[in-house]
Amino acid sequence: MTADTTAPPLPSPAELRAAADRLVSALAAHDDPEYRLTVLKRLVRRLGEERYPLFLRLLGVVAESDDARAQRLLAETFGTALRRMDMPGGALSSWGAARLPDPSAPLAASAFSGHFFGAAPQRLLGPVEYLTVWHLQRTQRTALGAETFRTALARMIALLNRSDDARALYPQKLAADAQNELEGAYTRATRDRLAAIAAAWKAGRPPEEVAQAALDAQSGDTPANWVVRDL
Amino acid sequence: MSTIGSSDPHLTRAGLARLDGQVSLDELHGRDQGQAAGLEQLRDTGPAPQARPATDAGEDVLNAAAWEGIPAGERLLAGDQDFEAQLGAMELSGAADSAADAILSAIG
């Protein structure tokens, strides 16, 4: 018996618009910010780790629309999430964290291979961090291409700019993340890109330029003749 | 070939500690020989390893078209008034659950 590795079919344009439409209607149904955040978090939970990109795509569908009210509803909900430090996040395996094995259980062979000390733990990442880590770090997903990263990140920032809170708080969060070397969620390259995003976003540059700044950022202290691989 | 990860109760860390040096790793290795031979036979009969896809399925989703053919300026999310009113009449937690279900059902 083999596992079914067939990817689910891509949603059609009509399906994506219908889902985005329902998402916006659901947020509009109640004024309570906690309710709105709960809608996003439950949607992410129901989608599951593997389908988090579909959540990002739904945000992108709203971002690509001409519907300013819909964009404000979503962005303000992210503003709430940022104030609560409770983002509707997706899981990617992190490069540096380790989890000790359970001494009462048999040792798994993977403990002595690429996942030293057990299966790689995963961290929940907000949309911007998720896209950045997916593009730059070795995770359970095939790396996100630069062009898709640029497009998706620019859309996300354009959407979040519809909320004063999100526009102010998200770059602050990214700048703080970029300075945190200890936790092990991000490689140096990722922290440099997050810092570049934060700086360009804080400076009020257009979303496309913020995304480009992330691609242009280079790790500053790597000697030119070194071969570096992101772990 | 290793038996690490097998269900043999001796091969937990606690089980190995109880053996206290009474069994060598060579002996443990020897237990594998029959299984190893079987796996050798399987080596040539299994399916060819699948190549890793060039792009992640999630990247394809991110690039899925949503507004093609709809001119800029007309890309509006009209909303579903009945659905909104239905959720508006529910208590918050139930409404959030129903909302997630309805959104997912729109994308199959």
XYZ file of N, CA, C and O in Angstrom, chain A residues 132 135-136 144-151 153 192-193 196-197 208-218:
108
model
N 8.896 34.270 3.660
C 10.338 34.501 3.670
C 11.103 33.221 4.008
O 12.087 32.874 3.349
N 10.918 30.731 1.187
C 11.802 31.082 0.074
C 13.267 30.809 0.398
O 14.022 30.357 -0.464
N 13.666 31.021 1.647
C 15.099 31.057 1.954
C 15.638 29.836 2.678
O 16.828 29.547 2.582
N 10.272 28.105 -2.169
C 9.434 29.008 -2.954
C 10.319 29.811 -3.911
O 11.338 30.371 -3.506
N 9.923 29.874 -5.172
C 10.704 30.611 -6.164
C 10.694 32.106 -5.896
O 9.763 32.645 -5.280
N 11.750 32.774 -6.394
C 11.918 34.207 -6.109
C 10.764 35.040 -6.668
O 10.290 35.976 -6.024
N 10.313 34.697 -7.862
C 9.265 35.517 -8.475
C 7.951 35.380 -7.710
O 7.238 36.368 -7.483
N 7.609 34.157 -7.327
C 6.391 33.960 -6.544
C 6.505 34.644 -5.195
O 5.550 35.246 -4.697
N 7.704 34.547 -4.597
C 7.933 35.217 -3.316
C 7.696 36.714 -3.446
O 6.980 37.324 -2.653
N 8.262 37.308 -4.477
C 8.140 38.752 -4.666
C 6.664 39.153 -4.860
O 6.165 40.077 -4.227
N 5.984 38.414 -5.716
C 4.581 38.750 -6.017
C 3.698 38.582 -4.787
O 2.898 39.460 -4.443
N 4.553 38.441 -1.618
C 4.903 39.354 -0.520
C 4.381 40.762 -0.807
O 3.841 41.427 0.095
N 18.421 38.718 7.841
C 18.798 39.889 7.034
C 17.646 40.320 6.129
O 17.383 41.509 5.953
N 16.947 39.345 5.556
C 15.817 39.691 4.672
C 14.653 40.272 5.465
O 14.006 41.220 5.019
N 15.444 43.771 6.158
C 15.284 44.611 4.960
C 13.810 44.907 4.706
O 13.437 46.037 4.350
N 12.966 43.898 4.871
C 11.518 44.109 4.702
C 11.036 45.136 5.719
O 10.307 46.075 5.382
N 5.825 46.746 -3.793
C 6.734 46.072 -4.741
C 8.192 46.350 -4.374
O 9.053 45.490 -4.517
N 8.458 47.560 -3.896
C 9.839 47.894 -3.506
C 10.228 47.202 -2.197
O 11.388 46.836 -2.004
N 9.256 47.023 -1.321
C 9.545 46.298 -0.078
C 9.929 44.851 -0.418
O 10.916 44.316 0.100
N 9.152 44.246 -1.318
C 9.451 42.860 -1.710
C 10.805 42.786 -2.411
O 11.592 41.857 -2.183
N 11.089 43.759 -3.239
C 12.373 43.757 -3.945
C 13.523 43.949 -2.956
O 14.593 43.355 -3.116
N 13.300 44.770 -1.937
C 14.344 44.990 -0.924
C 14.702 43.670 -0.245
O 15.868 43.428 0.083
N 13.688 42.825 -0.052
C 13.968 41.519 0.560
C 14.858 40.687 -0.347
O 15.774 40.004 0.113
N 14.604 40.748 -1.650
C 15.417 39.952 -2.581
C 16.823 40.531 -2.739
O 17.779 39.794 -2.967
N 16.928 41.842 -2.618
C 18.235 42.485 -2.815
C 19.138 42.366 -1.605
O 20.349 42.527 -1.726
N 18.551 42.142 -0.433
C 19.360 42.127 0.792
C 20.347 40.974 0.742
O 20.031 39.880 0.307
N 21.569 41.226 1.179
C 22.608 40.198 1.216
C 23.097 40.052 2.645
O 23.140 41.030 3.386
